[in-house]
Amino acid sequence: MKKENVLIIFIKNPEPGKVKTRLGASIGEIKAYRIYKKLLEHTRNISLSTELHRQLWYSSFVDHTDEWNPKQFEKHLQKGKDLGERMKNAFEHVFNEGYKHVVIIGSDCPELTPDILEEAFETLKVCDIVIGPSEDGGYYLLGMNQFISGFFTDINWSTNTVFDETIQTAAELDLHYRTLPVLNDIDSADDLIKSDLSDE
């Protein structure tokens, strides 16, 4: 497989009390942890359904013994003081490796499908940027054809303006962008109610 398309997957190391903390405040740490494990499983399954290079980026440490097969996922450690810097460093890393089309996703979106991932990479054949907006004003996916650090600086992360600020950056840089369907991320109890995800 040529080094052309790569999917970056950002995850948090799954530990009770350290993942889905906003959700955990409503339903309890253990239930929130179980929900996050289901989200990880969904993310892993949809990414394996695509013919892509896959890089898994952990928040705290690289786990060599978890459910993510190292033969299927190249493992890395996120570096940076906030989400923007961590994403910027990951994008810069993969572009320096020679990839041409780079897409990043998190592990919070149970509505994400292999078809949407494929659509993202197809879009990058004709656009500079592709972005998947989430209902809460953020985004669940960002893709680009060149490293542009402006997408990761001066953004108010974890707010309902992230998507709008990112689109504004694209417009200011005169970049051709396209958006994907709006999906629901799981961050709060309300998000969970709107989803088909259950803690059985």
C-alpha positions as a printed Julia matrix, in Angstrom:
200×3 Matrix{Float64}:
   0.0    0.0    0.0
   1.45   3.34  -1.04
   1.91   6.11   1.5
  -0.99   8.19   0.24
  -3.96   8.03   2.62
  -3.6    7.81   6.39
  -6.19   7.83   9.15
  -5.1    9.3   12.48
  -7.16   8.1   15.44
  -6.89  10.04  18.7
  -7.94   8.17  21.83
  -7.66   8.58  25.56
  -6.18   5.69  27.48
  -9.31   4.07  28.96
  -9.28   4.44  32.74
 -12.31   4.93  35.01
 -12.54   8.52  36.16
 -10.24   9.78  33.39
 -12.45   9.33  30.33
 -15.83  10.9   29.57
 -15.62  12.91  32.8
 -18.51  15.19  31.83
 -20.68  12.17  31.15
 -19.39  10.49  34.29
 -20.61  13.41  36.4
 -24.15  12.48  35.33
 -24.13   8.69  35.12
 -21.13   7.7   37.22
 -17.49   7.01  36.4
 -17.86   3.27  35.82
 -20.81   3.61  33.44
 -19.0    6.4   31.57
 -15.93   4.17  31.3
 -18.05   1.34  29.85
 -19.59   3.73  27.34
 -16.13   4.88  26.31
 -14.99   1.29  25.83
 -17.96   0.78  23.49
 -17.01   3.93  21.6
 -13.46   2.64  21.24
 -14.76  -0.67  19.91
 -16.95   1.12  17.37
 -14.07   3.35  16.25
 -11.77   0.34  15.91
 -14.32  -1.62  13.86
 -15.12   1.16  11.4
 -11.46   1.97  10.84
 -10.7   -1.7   10.16
 -13.47  -1.71   7.55
 -11.42   0.64   5.35
  -8.29   0.03   3.27
  -6.18   2.73   4.87
  -2.97   3.19   6.74
  -4.0    3.63  10.37
  -2.16   5.44  13.13
  -3.42   5.24  16.7
  -2.35   8.09  18.97
  -2.71   7.58  22.74
  -3.19  10.37  25.28
  -1.0    9.1   28.13
   1.06   6.07  27.11
   1.34   3.62  24.24
  -0.42   0.4   25.2
   1.16  -2.54  23.39
  -1.17  -5.14  24.9
  -4.65  -3.7   24.34
  -7.33  -4.63  21.78
  -5.71  -2.54  19.03
  -3.58  -4.97  17.0
  -0.18  -3.37  16.28
  -0.17  -5.15  12.92
  -3.24  -3.1   12.01
  -2.55   0.13  13.87
   0.76   1.96  14.02
   0.95   3.24  17.58
   2.14   6.67  18.74
   1.95   8.95  21.78
   0.26  12.35  21.58
   2.52  15.27  22.42
   1.48  18.79  23.32
  -0.02  20.91  26.07
  -3.55  21.03  24.62
  -5.66  19.29  21.98
  -4.68  21.75  19.27
  -0.96  21.27  19.8
  -1.36  17.5   19.99
  -3.28  17.42  16.72
  -0.83  19.8   15.07
   2.12  17.6   16.03
   0.38  14.46  14.76
  -0.48  16.04  11.39
   3.02  17.41  11.01
   4.45  13.98  11.8
   2.45  12.12   9.17
   2.99  14.73   6.46
   6.72  14.52   7.16
   6.4   10.76   6.62
   5.2   11.47   3.08
   1.45  10.96   3.27
  -0.64  13.07   0.88
  -4.15  12.87   2.32
  -4.5   12.93   6.11
  -7.71  12.55   8.13
  -8.03  12.65  11.91
 -10.9   11.34  14.01
 -11.49  10.93  17.72
 -13.34   8.14  19.49
 -16.52   9.9   20.57
 -18.8    9.42  17.58
 -20.99   6.29  17.41
 -22.64   7.57  14.21
 -19.38   7.58  12.23
 -19.33   4.97   9.46
 -16.78   3.49   7.03
 -18.67   5.2    4.19
 -18.15   8.61   5.78
 -14.44   7.89   6.2
 -14.23   6.9    2.53
 -16.15  10.03   1.55
 -13.65  12.14   3.49
 -10.7   10.78   1.53
 -12.58  11.05  -1.77
 -13.3   14.69  -0.94
  -9.61  15.36  -0.43
  -9.05  14.5   -4.08
 -10.88  17.69  -5.07
 -10.75  19.9   -1.95
  -8.02  21.24   0.33
  -9.95  20.55   3.52
 -12.75  18.26   4.64
 -14.5   18.61   7.98
 -17.21  16.65   9.75
 -19.22  18.91  12.06
 -20.69  17.59  15.28
 -24.0   18.69  16.77
 -22.28  20.38  19.71
 -20.43  22.88  17.52
 -17.16  20.97  17.3
 -16.08  18.46  14.7
 -15.62  14.7   14.64
 -13.29  14.64  11.6
 -10.75  16.91   9.95
  -8.79  16.14   6.81
  -6.26  18.05   4.73
  -3.82  17.7    1.85
  -1.03  19.79   3.32
   0.16  20.71   6.77
  -1.49  23.97   7.86
  -0.69  24.92  11.45
  -3.36  27.63  11.51
  -6.06  25.04  12.05
  -4.66  24.23  15.48
  -3.85  27.64  16.95
  -6.17  30.31  18.35
  -9.08  27.85  18.52
 -11.25  27.75  21.64
 -11.12  24.0   22.12
 -13.98  22.13  23.83
 -16.46  24.91  23.05
 -19.4   25.21  20.64
 -17.42  27.53  18.36
 -14.69  25.09  17.25
 -16.32  24.26  13.92
 -17.11  27.89  13.08
 -13.59  29.03  13.98
 -12.08  26.26  11.84
 -14.24  27.21   8.86
 -13.29  30.85   9.36
  -9.62  29.86   9.26
 -10.18  27.99   5.99
 -11.89  31.04   4.5
  -9.1   33.39   5.65
  -6.52  31.11   4.02
  -8.62  30.94   0.84
  -8.83  27.14   1.04
 -11.46  25.06  -0.73
 -13.32  23.04   1.9
 -16.3   20.71   2.03
 -18.32  19.51   5.01
 -19.61  16.04   5.8
 -22.93  15.14   7.5
 -23.51  16.54  10.98
 -23.16  13.76  13.57
 -23.64  13.42  17.32
 -20.58  13.1   19.57
 -21.06  11.54  23.01
 -19.9   14.02  25.64
 -22.89  14.48  27.92
 -25.92  12.61  29.22
 -28.09  14.43  26.67
 -25.82  13.2   23.85
 -26.13   9.67  25.19
 -29.92   9.87  25.25
 -29.95  10.94  21.59
 -27.73   8.02  20.59
 -28.42   4.32  20.15
 -25.6    3.54  22.53
 -26.64   1.75  25.69
 -24.77   0.45  28.69
 -25.98  -3.13  28.82
